CSV table of C-alpha atoms in Angstrom, one decimal:
chain,number,residue,atom,x,y,z
E,1,LYS,CA,-7.7,-14.4,-33.4
E,2,SER,CA,-4.6,-13.2,-35.2
E,3,GLU,CA,-6.4,-10.5,-37.0
E,4,GLU,CA,-5.2,-6.9,-36.9
E,5,PHE,CA,-6.1,-5.2,-33.6
E,6,ARG,CA,-5.3,-1.6,-33.9
E,7,ASP,CA,-5.2,0.8,-30.9
E,8,LEU,CA,-7.1,4.0,-31.1
E,9,THR,CA,-5.1,7.1,-31.8
E,10,GLU,CA,-4.9,9.9,-29.3
E,11,GLU,CA,-7.1,12.0,-31.6
E,12,GLU,CA,-9.7,9.3,-31.9
E,13,ARG,CA,-9.8,8.9,-28.1
E,14,LYS,CA,-10.2,12.7,-27.7
E,15,MET,CA,-13.0,12.8,-30.1
E,16,ILE,CA,-15.0,10.0,-28.4
E,17,VAL,CA,-14.3,11.3,-24.9
E,18,SER,CA,-15.9,14.7,-25.8
E,19,THR,CA,-19.2,13.4,-27.1
E,20,PRO,CA,-22.3,13.7,-24.9
E,21,GLU,CA,-23.1,10.0,-25.5
E,22,PHE,CA,-19.8,9.0,-24.0
E,23,LEU,CA,-20.1,11.3,-21.0
E,24,ASP,CA,-23.5,9.9,-20.3
E,25,PHE,CA,-22.3,6.4,-20.6
E,26,VAL,CA,-19.4,7.0,-18.1
E,27,ASP,CA,-21.7,8.7,-15.7
E,28,THR,CA,-24.4,6.0,-15.7
E,29,SER,CA,-22.2,2.9,-15.9
E,30,SER,CA,-19.8,4.2,-13.2
E,31,LYS,CA,-22.7,4.8,-10.8
E,32,VAL,CA,-23.9,1.2,-11.4
E,33,VAL,CA,-20.5,-0.2,-10.7
E,34,GLU,CA,-20.0,2.0,-7.6
E,35,ARG,CA,-23.2,0.7,-6.2
E,36,ALA,CA,-22.2,-2.9,-6.9
E,37,LEU,CA,-18.9,-2.2,-5.2
E,38,ASN,CA,-20.9,-0.8,-2.2
E,39,GLU,CA,-22.6,-4.1,-1.5
E,40,LYS,CA,-21.3,-4.8,1.9
E,41,TYR,CA,-22.1,-8.5,2.0
E,42,ASP,CA,-20.2,-10.9,-0.2
E,43,PHE,CA,-22.5,-13.8,-1.0
E,44,MET,CA,-19.6,-16.0,-1.8
E,45,LYS,CA,-17.3,-15.1,1.0
E,46,ASP,CA,-17.6,-18.4,2.9
E,47,TYR,CA,-18.0,-20.6,-0.1
E,48,THR,CA,-15.9,-22.1,-2.7
E,49,LEU,CA,-17.7,-24.4,-5.0
E,50,GLY,CA,-16.6,-27.9,-4.2
E,51,VAL,CA,-15.6,-26.9,-0.7
E,52,ASP,CA,-18.3,-26.5,1.9
E,53,VAL,CA,-17.8,-24.2,4.8
E,54,GLU,CA,-20.5,-24.0,7.4
E,55,SER,CA,-21.4,-20.5,8.4
E,56,ASP,CA,-24.8,-18.9,8.6
E,57,GLU,CA,-25.3,-15.3,9.4
E,58,SER,CA,-28.6,-14.4,7.8
P,1,MET,CA,-15.4,17.6,-20.4
P,2,PRO,CA,-12.8,14.9,-20.6
P,3,SER,CA,-11.3,15.7,-17.2
P,4,GLU,CA,-14.7,14.8,-15.7
P,5,VAL,CA,-14.3,11.4,-17.2
P,6,ASP,CA,-10.8,11.0,-15.8
P,7,ASP,CA,-12.0,12.1,-12.4
P,8,THR,CA,-14.7,9.4,-12.5
P,9,LEU,CA,-12.2,6.8,-13.6
P,10,LYS,CA,-9.7,7.8,-10.9
P,11,ARG,CA,-12.4,7.6,-8.2
P,12,LEU,CA,-13.4,4.2,-9.4
P,13,SER,CA,-9.9,2.9,-9.6
P,14,ASN,CA,-9.1,4.2,-6.1
P,15,ARG,CA,-11.8,2.2,-4.6
P,16,LYS,CA,-10.5,-0.5,-2.3
P,17,GLY,CA,-10.0,-3.8,-4.1
P,18,VAL,CA,-10.3,-2.3,-7.6
P,19,LYS,CA,-7.4,-3.7,-9.7
P,20,GLY,CA,-8.2,-2.0,-13.0
P,21,VAL,CA,-10.7,0.0,-15.0
P,22,VAL,CA,-11.1,-0.2,-18.8
P,23,ILE,CA,-13.5,1.5,-21.2
P,24,LEU,CA,-13.8,0.0,-24.6
P,25,ASN,CA,-15.6,1.0,-27.8
P,26,GLY,CA,-17.8,-1.4,-29.7
P,27,ASP,CA,-14.8,-2.9,-31.5
P,28,GLY,CA,-13.0,-3.8,-28.2
P,29,GLN,CA,-10.6,-0.9,-28.6
P,30,ALA,CA,-9.6,0.9,-25.4
P,31,ILE,CA,-10.6,4.5,-24.9
P,32,ARG,CA,-9.3,4.6,-21.3
P,33,SER,CA,-7.5,2.0,-19.2
P,34,THR,CA,-5.6,1.8,-16.0
P,35,LEU,CA,-4.2,-1.6,-16.9
P,36,ASP,CA,-0.9,-2.0,-18.7
P,37,PRO,CA,-1.1,-1.9,-22.5
P,38,GLU,CA,-0.6,-5.6,-23.1
P,39,LEU,CA,-3.3,-6.6,-20.6
P,40,THR,CA,-5.6,-3.8,-21.9
P,41,VAL,CA,-5.5,-5.3,-25.4
P,42,LYS,CA,-6.1,-8.8,-24.0
P,43,TYR,CA,-9.1,-7.7,-22.0
P,44,GLY,CA,-10.4,-5.6,-24.9
P,45,ARG,CA,-10.3,-8.5,-27.3
P,46,LEU,CA,-11.6,-11.2,-24.9
P,47,ILE,CA,-14.1,-9.3,-22.8
P,48,SER,CA,-15.8,-7.6,-25.8
P,49,SER,CA,-16.1,-11.0,-27.5
P,50,LEU,CA,-17.6,-12.5,-24.4
P,51,VAL,CA,-20.1,-9.6,-24.1
P,52,GLN,CA,-21.0,-10.2,-27.8
P,53,GLN,CA,-21.7,-13.9,-27.1
P,54,THR,CA,-23.6,-13.1,-24.0
P,55,ARG,CA,-25.8,-10.6,-25.9
P,56,THR,CA,-26.4,-13.2,-28.6
P,57,THR,CA,-27.3,-15.8,-25.9
P,58,ILE,CA,-29.8,-13.5,-24.2
P,59,SER,CA,-31.5,-12.4,-27.5
P,60,THR,CA,-31.6,-16.0,-28.7
P,61,LEU,CA,-33.4,-17.0,-25.5
P,62,ASP,CA,-35.8,-14.1,-25.9
P,63,ASP,CA,-35.6,-11.6,-28.7
P,64,GLN,CA,-37.3,-8.9,-26.6
P,65,ASN,CA,-34.6,-9.1,-24.0
P,66,ASP,CA,-31.1,-7.5,-23.7
P,67,LEU,CA,-28.0,-7.7,-21.6
P,68,THR,CA,-27.6,-4.8,-19.0
P,69,PHE,CA,-24.8,-6.0,-16.7
P,70,LEU,CA,-22.5,-8.9,-16.4
P,71,ARG,CA,-20.6,-10.1,-13.3
P,72,VAL,CA,-18.0,-12.8,-13.8
P,73,ARG,CA,-16.8,-14.1,-10.5
P,74,THR,CA,-13.5,-16.0,-10.6
P,75,LYS,CA,-11.2,-17.7,-8.1
P,76,LYS,CA,-9.0,-14.6,-8.1
P,77,HIS,CA,-11.3,-11.7,-8.7
P,78,GLU,CA,-14.6,-10.4,-10.0
P,79,ILE,CA,-15.0,-8.7,-13.4
P,80,MET,CA,-17.9,-6.3,-13.6
P,81,ILE,CA,-19.0,-5.3,-17.0
P,82,ALA,CA,-21.5,-2.5,-17.8
P,83,PRO,CA,-22.3,-2.4,-21.5
P,84,ASP,CA,-24.5,-0.1,-23.6
P,85,ARG,CA,-25.1,0.0,-27.3
P,86,GLU,CA,-21.7,1.6,-27.9
P,87,TYR,CA,-19.3,1.3,-25.0
P,88,LEU,CA,-18.2,-1.1,-22.3
P,89,LEU,CA,-17.0,-0.3,-18.8
P,90,ILE,CA,-14.9,-3.1,-17.2
P,91,VAL,CA,-14.0,-3.0,-13.6
P,92,VAL,CA,-11.7,-5.8,-12.2
P,93,GLN,CA,-11.9,-6.1,-8.4
P,94,ASN,CA,-10.7,-8.3,-5.7
P,95,PRO,CA,-13.9,-8.9,-3.6
P,96,ALA,CA,-11.9,-10.2,-0.6
P,97,GLU,CA,-10.2,-6.8,-0.3
P,98,THR,CA,-13.4,-4.9,-0.7
P,99,MET,CA,-15.3,-6.9,1.9
P,100,GLN,CA,-12.8,-8.0,4.6
P,101,ALA,CA,-11.0,-5.7,7.0
I,1,LYS,CA,-26.2,-26.0,-33.7
I,2,SER,CA,-28.3,-28.6,-35.4
I,3,GLU,CA,-26.4,-31.4,-33.8
I,4,GLU,CA,-28.3,-34.1,-31.9
I,5,PHE,CA,-29.2,-33.0,-28.4
I,6,ARG,CA,-30.4,-36.0,-26.5
I,7,ASP,CA,-32.3,-35.7,-23.3
I,8,LEU,CA,-31.0,-37.8,-20.4
I,9,THR,CA,-33.1,-40.9,-19.6
I,10,GLU,CA,-34.9,-41.2,-16.3
I,11,GLU,CA,-32.4,-43.9,-15.3
I,12,GLU,CA,-29.4,-41.7,-16.2
I,13,ARG,CA,-30.9,-38.9,-14.1
I,14,LYS,CA,-31.5,-41.2,-11.2
I,15,MET,CA,-27.9,-42.5,-11.3
I,16,ILE,CA,-26.4,-38.9,-11.3
I,17,VAL,CA,-28.8,-37.7,-8.6
I,18,SER,CA,-27.6,-40.4,-6.2
I,19,THR,CA,-23.9,-39.7,-6.4
I,20,PRO,CA,-22.2,-37.9,-3.5
I,21,GLU,CA,-20.6,-35.5,-6.0
I,22,PHE,CA,-24.0,-34.4,-7.2
I,23,LEU,CA,-25.4,-34.0,-3.7
I,24,ASP,CA,-22.4,-31.9,-2.7
I,25,PHE,CA,-22.8,-29.8,-5.8
I,26,VAL,CA,-26.5,-29.1,-5.2
I,27,ASP,CA,-25.9,-28.3,-1.5
I,28,THR,CA,-23.0,-25.9,-2.1
I,29,SER,CA,-24.3,-24.2,-5.2
I,30,SER,CA,-27.8,-23.7,-3.9
I,31,LYS,CA,-26.4,-22.0,-0.8
I,32,VAL,CA,-24.4,-19.6,-2.9
I,33,VAL,CA,-27.5,-18.8,-4.9
I,34,GLU,CA,-29.7,-18.4,-1.9
I,35,ARG,CA,-27.2,-15.9,-0.4
I,36,ALA,CA,-27.1,-14.0,-3.7
I,37,LEU,CA,-31.0,-13.9,-3.6
I,38,ASN,CA,-30.8,-12.6,0.0
I,39,GLU,CA,-29.0,-9.4,-1.1
I,40,LYS,CA,-31.4,-6.8,0.0
I,41,TYR,CA,-30.1,-4.0,-2.0
I,42,ASP,CA,-30.4,-4.0,-5.8
I,43,PHE,CA,-27.5,-2.1,-7.2
I,44,MET,CA,-29.3,-1.6,-10.5
I,45,LYS,CA,-32.7,-0.7,-9.1
I,46,ASP,CA,-32.7,3.0,-10.0
I,47,TYR,CA,-30.6,2.7,-13.1
I,48,THR,CA,-31.1,1.6,-16.7
I,49,LEU,CA,-28.0,2.1,-18.7
I,50,GLY,CA,-28.7,4.9,-21.1
I,51,VAL,CA,-31.4,6.4,-18.8
I,52,ASP,CA,-30.1,8.3,-15.9
I,53,VAL,CA,-32.2,8.6,-12.8
I,54,GLU,CA,-31.0,10.7,-9.9
I,55,SER,CA,-31.2,9.0,-6.6
I,56,ASP,CA,-28.6,8.7,-3.9
I,57,GLU,CA,-29.1,6.8,-0.8
I,58,SER,CA,-25.7,5.7,0.2
L,1,MET,CA,-31.0,-39.0,-1.2
L,2,PRO,CA,-32.7,-37.7,-4.3
L,3,SER,CA,-35.6,-36.3,-2.3
L,4,GLU,CA,-33.1,-34.0,-0.5
L,5,VAL,CA,-32.2,-32.6,-3.9
L,6,ASP,CA,-35.8,-32.1,-4.8
L,7,ASP,CA,-36.5,-30.3,-1.5
L,8,THR,CA,-33.6,-28.0,-2.2
L,9,LEU,CA,-34.8,-27.2,-5.7
L,10,LYS,CA,-38.3,-26.7,-4.4
L,11,ARG,CA,-37.1,-24.3,-1.8
L,12,LEU,CA,-35.1,-22.3,-4.4
L,13,SER,CA,-37.9,-22.2,-6.9
L,14,ASN,CA,-40.3,-21.0,-4.2
L,15,ARG,CA,-38.2,-18.0,-3.5
L,16,LYS,CA,-39.9,-14.7,-4.4
L,17,GLY,CA,-38.9,-13.6,-7.9
L,18,VAL,CA,-37.5,-17.0,-8.9
L,19,LYS,CA,-38.8,-18.0,-12.4
L,20,GLY,CA,-36.9,-21.2,-12.9
L,21,VAL,CA,-34.2,-23.5,-11.7
L,22,VAL,CA,-32.3,-25.8,-13.9
L,23,ILE,CA,-29.4,-28.2,-13.2
L,24,LEU,CA,-27.3,-29.4,-16.1
L,25,ASN,CA,-24.5,-31.9,-16.6
L,26,GLY,CA,-21.3,-31.0,-18.4
L,27,ASP,CA,-22.9,-31.6,-21.8
L,28,GLY,CA,-25.7,-29.2,-21.2
L,29,GLN,CA,-28.3,-31.9,-20.6
L,30,ALA,CA,-30.9,-31.3,-17.9
L,31,ILE,CA,-30.8,-33.4,-14.7
L,32,ARG,CA,-33.5,-31.3,-13.1
L,33,SER,CA,-35.6,-28.4,-14.3
L,34,THR,CA,-38.6,-26.4,-13.3
L,35,LEU,CA,-38.8,-24.8,-16.8
L,36,ASP,CA,-40.9,-26.3,-19.6
L,37,PRO,CA,-39.1,-28.9,-21.7
L,38,GLU,CA,-38.6,-26.7,-24.7
L,39,LEU,CA,-37.1,-23.8,-22.7
L,40,THR,CA,-35.0,-26.3,-20.7
L,41,VAL,CA,-33.3,-27.6,-23.8
L,42,LYS,CA,-32.8,-24.0,-25.0
L,43,TYR,CA,-31.2,-22.9,-21.7
L,44,GLY,CA,-29.2,-26.1,-21.5
L,45,ARG,CA,-27.7,-25.6,-24.9
L,46,LEU,CA,-27.1,-21.8,-24.7
L,47,ILE,CA,-26.1,-21.3,-21.1
L,48,SER,CA,-23.7,-24.3,-21.1
L,49,SER,CA,-22.0,-22.9,-24.2
L,50,LEU,CA,-21.9,-19.4,-22.6
L,51,VAL,CA,-20.3,-20.9,-19.5
L,52,GLN,CA,-17.8,-22.7,-21.7
L,53,GLN,CA,-16.8,-19.5,-23.4
L,54,THR,CA,-16.6,-17.6,-20.2
L,55,ARG,CA,-14.3,-20.3,-18.7
L,56,THR,CA,-12.1,-20.1,-21.8
L,57,THR,CA,-12.0,-16.3,-21.6
L,58,ILE,CA,-11.0,-16.4,-17.9
L,59,SER,CA,-8.2,-19.0,-18.4
L,60,THR,CA,-6.9,-17.2,-21.5
L,61,LEU,CA,-6.6,-14.0,-19.4
L,62,ASP,CA,-4.8,-16.0,-16.6
L,63,ASP,CA,-4.3,-19.7,-16.8
L,64,GLN,CA,-4.2,-20.0,-13.0
L,65,ASN,CA,-7.7,-18.6,-12.7
L,66,ASP,CA,-11.1,-20.2,-13.0
L,67,LEU,CA,-14.8,-19.2,-13.2
L,68,THR,CA,-16.7,-19.6,-10.0
L,69,PHE,CA,-20.0,-17.8,-10.5
L,70,LEU,CA,-21.7,-15.9,-13.3
L,71,ARG,CA,-24.5,-13.3,-13.1
L,72,VAL,CA,-26.1,-12.1,-16.3
L,73,ARG,CA,-28.3,-9.2,-15.7
L,74,THR,CA,-30.8,-8.5,-18.4
L,75,LYS,CA,-33.7,-6.0,-19.0
L,76,LYS,CA,-36.2,-8.7,-18.0
L,77,HIS,CA,-34.4,-10.8,-15.3
L,78,GLU,CA,-31.1,-12.0,-13.8
L,79,ILE,CA,-29.6,-15.3,-14.6
L,80,MET,CA,-27.4,-16.7,-11.9
L,81,ILE,CA,-25.1,-19.5,-12.8
L,82,ALA,CA,-23.1,-21.6,-10.4
L,83,PRO,CA,-20.7,-24.0,-12.1
L,84,ASP,CA,-18.4,-26.7,-10.9
L,85,ARG,CA,-16.2,-29.1,-12.8
L,86,GLU,CA,-19.2,-31.3,-13.6
L,87,TYR,CA,-22.5,-29.6,-13.1
L,88,LEU,CA,-24.2,-26.3,-13.6
L,89,LEU,CA,-27.0,-24.7,-11.5
L,90,ILE,CA,-29.0,-22.0,-13.2
L,91,VAL,CA,-31.5,-19.8,-11.4
L,92,VAL,CA,-33.5,-17.3,-13.3
L,93,GLN,CA,-35.0,-14.5,-11.2
L,94,ASN,CA,-36.8,-11.3,-11.5
L,95,PRO,CA,-34.9,-8.9,-9.3
L,96,ALA,CA,-37.7,-6.3,-9.3
L,97,GLU,CA,-39.9,-8.9,-7.6
L,98,THR,CA,-37.3,-10.0,-5.1
L,99,MET,CA,-36.3,-6.5,-4.1
L,100,GLN,CA,-39.4,-4.4,-4.2
L,101,ALA,CA,-42.4,-4.8,-1.9
């Protein structure tokens, strides 16, 4: 865990960010995440494991 | 068009409850991040290694199968991880803020 | 990975299954999972990472 | 009341799209399982070690934080994992079957 962990240089970032593969990835993955964020109902809202709260609104 | 990428990231990070957005390459190095540099490196290292292990777990259970999305729910927030062969999108959100109010 | 991995005996299982901690756990965790299963909308339905399908119904 | 537990498991495993339900103790040993014995041992070993690593990841990022739920989405199915200090509930489901039709 103490191995070298180098940051990317600005040039390396620029190069990656201009590839079609990267643009595709950002487009697709951001849509999936946005959809997940859109879920209106939080299935864990009333629950904490170990603490039971009664509430049923299905 | 890099600015398109930055628009997408800005849109994501402006969503209610979203605490941070990070994009990593396959080595866990950040290509973009809205977290501070120290936290970005920590997330890069730890989340990419977690995704690695999750991938290995899935393919050990069934070598025809592959990871497509990972959601880690914690006491404080949810970490959503969208991987592909090369890159990793990480979004940290506070579900309470997204859902309530 | 080649270490011994012993199954629980029937008696051990019975003992665990009769504790209040275990009953609480099953009650709470099964409710959380049932709620997750109740989510009507699958945020990944139209997406496979790497393959982009256009569809917007928000 | 053990039969209550078995009723709950039966209800879960009868849900549309649910392929299997497993309950593990902290050592990854199965207390209940609807999967065949070989797959149960595989899941027990691999999923409990994945949960372990996920816990470690979360507490390394923030030692005040803790894992509450894990969802691993794969090409073939979704694995839902509900952990507490002692036990682990694993539900394997096919989202396509749950959602469509």
